[in-house]
């Protein structure tokens, strides 16, 4: 939808809201929350500060919207992985998805959830809490999926769903850190191969 079809106080907006949010997400992804200034945001979005406040609220509110966009876009692999038929396939889809998303051409290397939390100040605790909540929710969904796998006999009865979920989450975020360090998708896929060797059978 074009931003020209949206209005603020009855006046048409002079920018595409969807595109502006996409650009804001890219800035937060690249620089983190504390590393991103309002000038960085408005410059990338191509709008004034008053337009930003009118359309998205303050920096924290914009960050929340950017995180949601990231979760529903680049990081949507996490939700899709849950639909795989086996627990091992879920884990592999999650980790391969992490590799693809953290090495997307034309996008910042790494993960917004990791980059966004770098060097957060006390004043930025709300942004930190947004990311922590997102990560906890992802882990909880994995744990629930692995618990179902135990109940269905897809995983051994003595498998620990919580431990497996934490293992996958930790490996996924480790992949994001290594991607930010410059490792490419082929090398990261080798890490996934190694991680899956430990999967219970």
Short mmCIF file of C-alpha atoms in Angstrom, two decimals:
data_model
loop_
_atom_site.label_atom_id
_atom_site.label_comp_id
_atom_site.label_asym_id
_atom_site.label_seq_id
_atom_site.Cartn_x
_atom_site.Cartn_y
_atom_site.Cartn_z
CA UNK A 1 0.00 0.00 0.00
CA UNK A 2 1.35 3.41 -0.89
CA UNK A 3 1.90 5.81 1.93
CA UNK A 4 0.08 8.47 -0.09
CA UNK A 5 -3.12 6.59 0.75
CA UNK A 6 -2.55 7.07 4.47
CA UNK A 7 -3.40 10.25 6.31
CA UNK A 8 -2.20 12.11 9.36
CA UNK A 9 -4.84 14.41 10.88
CA UNK A 10 -6.71 14.30 7.57
CA UNK A 11 -3.70 15.24 5.45
CA UNK A 12 -2.13 12.76 3.02
CA UNK A 13 1.30 11.49 4.00
CA UNK A 14 4.01 12.36 1.52
CA UNK A 15 5.92 9.10 1.91
CA UNK A 16 5.40 5.36 1.72
CA UNK A 17 4.94 4.16 5.30
CA UNK A 18 5.83 0.57 4.43
CA UNK A 19 9.05 1.55 2.70
CA UNK A 20 9.99 3.92 5.53
CA UNK A 21 9.53 1.14 8.10
CA UNK A 22 11.62 -1.22 5.97
CA UNK A 23 14.45 1.32 5.93
CA UNK A 24 14.19 1.87 9.69
CA UNK A 25 14.40 -1.89 10.23
CA UNK A 26 17.57 -2.01 8.13
CA UNK A 27 19.17 0.75 10.20
CA UNK A 28 18.36 -0.92 13.53
CA UNK A 29 19.56 -4.22 12.08
CA UNK A 30 22.90 -2.72 11.08
CA UNK A 31 23.57 -0.41 14.05
CA UNK A 32 21.60 -1.72 16.99
CA UNK A 33 19.18 0.30 19.10
CA UNK A 34 21.65 2.48 20.99
CA UNK A 35 23.86 2.90 17.93
CA UNK A 36 20.98 4.37 15.94
CA UNK A 37 20.15 8.07 16.28
CA UNK A 38 16.97 9.84 15.22
CA UNK A 39 19.02 11.53 12.51
CA UNK A 40 20.13 8.11 11.24
CA UNK A 41 16.53 6.98 11.13
CA UNK A 42 15.00 10.02 9.49
CA UNK A 43 17.86 10.21 7.00
CA UNK A 44 17.40 6.60 5.95
CA UNK A 45 13.61 6.89 5.91
CA UNK A 46 13.70 10.12 3.94
CA UNK A 47 11.31 11.92 6.30
CA UNK A 48 11.37 14.63 8.95
CA UNK A 49 11.34 13.93 12.68
CA UNK A 50 7.81 15.31 12.97
CA UNK A 51 6.65 12.94 10.21
CA UNK A 52 8.34 10.04 11.95
CA UNK A 53 6.66 10.82 15.27
CA UNK A 54 3.28 11.24 13.57
CA UNK A 55 3.52 7.96 11.68
CA UNK A 56 5.40 5.69 14.07
CA UNK A 57 5.68 7.34 17.49
CA UNK A 58 9.00 7.75 19.28
CA UNK A 59 12.21 5.79 18.70
CA UNK A 60 11.19 2.96 21.02
CA UNK A 61 7.80 2.59 19.36
CA UNK A 62 9.44 2.60 15.94
CA UNK A 63 11.87 -0.07 17.14
CA UNK A 64 9.00 -2.27 18.27
CA UNK A 65 7.43 -1.97 14.82
CA UNK A 66 10.77 -2.69 13.16
CA UNK A 67 11.26 -5.83 15.29
CA UNK A 68 7.77 -7.02 14.38
CA UNK A 69 8.51 -6.43 10.70
CA UNK A 70 11.77 -8.35 11.04
CA UNK A 71 10.03 -11.26 12.79
CA UNK A 72 7.35 -11.44 10.10
CA UNK A 73 9.84 -10.98 7.25
CA UNK A 74 13.51 -11.99 7.35
CA UNK A 75 13.11 -14.02 10.55
CA UNK A 76 9.85 -15.73 9.57
CA UNK A 77 11.88 -18.90 9.01
CA UNK A 78 11.53 -19.51 12.77
CA UNK A 79 7.75 -19.83 12.49
CA UNK A 80 7.87 -21.86 9.28
CA UNK A 81 10.34 -24.30 10.83
CA UNK A 82 7.76 -25.31 13.44
CA UNK A 83 5.61 -26.83 10.67
CA UNK A 84 8.26 -29.35 9.64
CA UNK A 85 7.15 -32.99 10.10
CA UNK A 86 9.92 -34.10 12.47
CA UNK A 87 11.78 -32.49 15.36
CA UNK A 88 15.10 -32.88 13.56
CA UNK A 89 13.65 -31.22 10.46
CA UNK A 90 12.39 -28.38 12.68
CA UNK A 91 15.87 -27.89 14.12
CA UNK A 92 17.52 -28.02 10.70
CA UNK A 93 15.02 -25.61 9.11
CA UNK A 94 15.50 -23.19 12.01
CA UNK A 95 19.31 -23.26 11.76
CA UNK A 96 19.46 -23.17 7.95
CA UNK A 97 17.02 -20.27 8.09
CA UNK A 98 19.33 -18.49 10.51
CA UNK A 99 22.19 -18.96 8.05
CA UNK A 100 20.21 -17.57 5.13
CA UNK A 101 18.79 -14.59 7.04
CA UNK A 102 22.08 -13.53 8.62
CA UNK A 103 23.87 -13.60 5.25
CA UNK A 104 21.20 -12.06 3.00
CA UNK A 105 22.74 -10.11 0.09
CA UNK A 106 22.06 -6.41 0.45
CA UNK A 107 21.15 -6.71 4.15
CA UNK A 108 23.25 -6.25 7.28
CA UNK A 109 25.17 -9.34 8.38
CA UNK A 110 23.93 -10.95 11.55
CA UNK A 111 20.55 -10.87 13.28
CA UNK A 112 18.55 -7.83 14.37
CA UNK A 113 17.85 -9.57 17.69
CA UNK A 114 21.59 -9.78 18.34
CA UNK A 115 22.73 -6.55 16.71
CA UNK A 116 19.83 -4.61 18.21
CA UNK A 117 20.86 -5.53 21.74
CA UNK A 118 24.50 -4.50 21.51
CA UNK A 119 25.67 -2.12 24.25
CA UNK A 120 22.18 -1.21 25.43
CA UNK A 121 22.12 1.51 28.09
CA UNK A 122 19.85 1.59 31.12
CA UNK A 123 17.65 4.10 29.30
CA UNK A 124 17.22 1.55 26.52
CA UNK A 125 15.89 -1.21 28.78
CA UNK A 126 12.45 -1.22 27.08
CA UNK A 127 14.13 -2.05 23.76
CA UNK A 128 16.19 -4.73 25.51
CA UNK A 129 13.00 -6.20 26.98
CA UNK A 130 11.38 -6.33 23.54
CA UNK A 131 14.24 -8.44 22.22
CA UNK A 132 14.39 -10.67 25.29
CA UNK A 133 10.65 -11.29 25.02
CA UNK A 134 10.97 -12.14 21.34
CA UNK A 135 13.78 -14.62 22.00
CA UNK A 136 11.94 -16.23 24.93
CA UNK A 137 8.81 -16.63 22.83
CA UNK A 138 10.78 -18.30 20.03
CA UNK A 139 12.38 -20.67 22.52
CA UNK A 140 9.02 -21.48 24.10
CA UNK A 141 7.54 -22.34 20.71
CA UNK A 142 10.45 -24.65 19.92
CA UNK A 143 10.12 -26.32 23.31
CA UNK A 144 6.40 -26.91 22.78
CA UNK A 145 7.08 -28.38 19.34
CA UNK A 146 9.76 -30.71 20.72
CA UNK A 147 7.48 -31.74 23.59
CA UNK A 148 4.90 -32.75 21.02
CA UNK A 149 7.59 -34.73 19.20
CA UNK A 150 8.31 -36.68 22.40
CA UNK A 151 4.61 -37.40 22.87
CA UNK A 152 4.32 -38.60 19.27
CA UNK A 153 7.38 -40.84 19.54
CA UNK A 154 9.41 -38.76 17.09
CA UNK A 155 11.92 -37.99 19.86
CA UNK A 156 13.09 -40.47 22.51
CA UNK A 157 11.06 -40.52 25.73
CA UNK A 158 14.06 -39.29 27.71
CA UNK A 159 14.68 -36.31 25.41
CA UNK A 160 14.45 -32.95 27.20
CA UNK A 161 12.39 -30.52 25.05
CA UNK A 162 13.60 -27.48 26.97
CA UNK A 163 17.24 -28.42 26.65
CA UNK A 164 16.85 -29.11 22.92
CA UNK A 165 15.10 -25.77 22.40
CA UNK A 166 17.90 -23.92 24.21
CA UNK A 167 20.48 -25.83 22.17
CA UNK A 168 18.85 -24.80 18.89
CA UNK A 169 18.37 -21.20 20.00
CA UNK A 170 21.95 -20.89 21.23
CA UNK A 171 23.34 -22.37 18.03
CA UNK A 172 21.13 -20.08 15.95
CA UNK A 173 22.31 -16.95 17.73
CA UNK A 174 25.90 -18.18 17.55
CA UNK A 175 25.45 -18.42 13.79
CA UNK A 176 24.26 -14.80 13.80
CA UNK A 177 27.35 -13.65 15.68
CA UNK A 178 29.66 -15.54 13.32
CA UNK A 179 27.82 -14.09 10.32
CA UNK A 180 28.38 -10.60 11.74
CA UNK A 181 32.05 -11.56 12.07
CA UNK A 182 32.15 -12.21 8.34
CA UNK A 183 31.65 -15.97 7.98
CA UNK A 184 29.83 -16.90 4.78
CA UNK A 185 26.84 -19.20 4.29
CA UNK A 186 28.88 -22.24 3.24
CA UNK A 187 30.96 -22.15 6.42
CA UNK A 188 27.89 -21.49 8.55
CA UNK A 189 26.09 -24.43 6.96
CA UNK A 190 29.01 -26.59 8.05
CA UNK A 191 28.35 -25.43 11.62
CA UNK A 192 24.73 -26.54 11.20
CA UNK A 193 25.92 -29.94 9.94
CA UNK A 194 28.12 -30.33 13.03
CA UNK A 195 25.37 -29.19 15.42
CA UNK A 196 22.91 -31.72 14.00
CA UNK A 197 25.34 -34.57 14.68
CA UNK A 198 24.38 -34.22 18.35
CA UNK A 199 20.65 -34.57 17.64
CA UNK A 200 19.05 -37.41 19.64
CA UNK A 201 17.88 -40.45 17.70
#
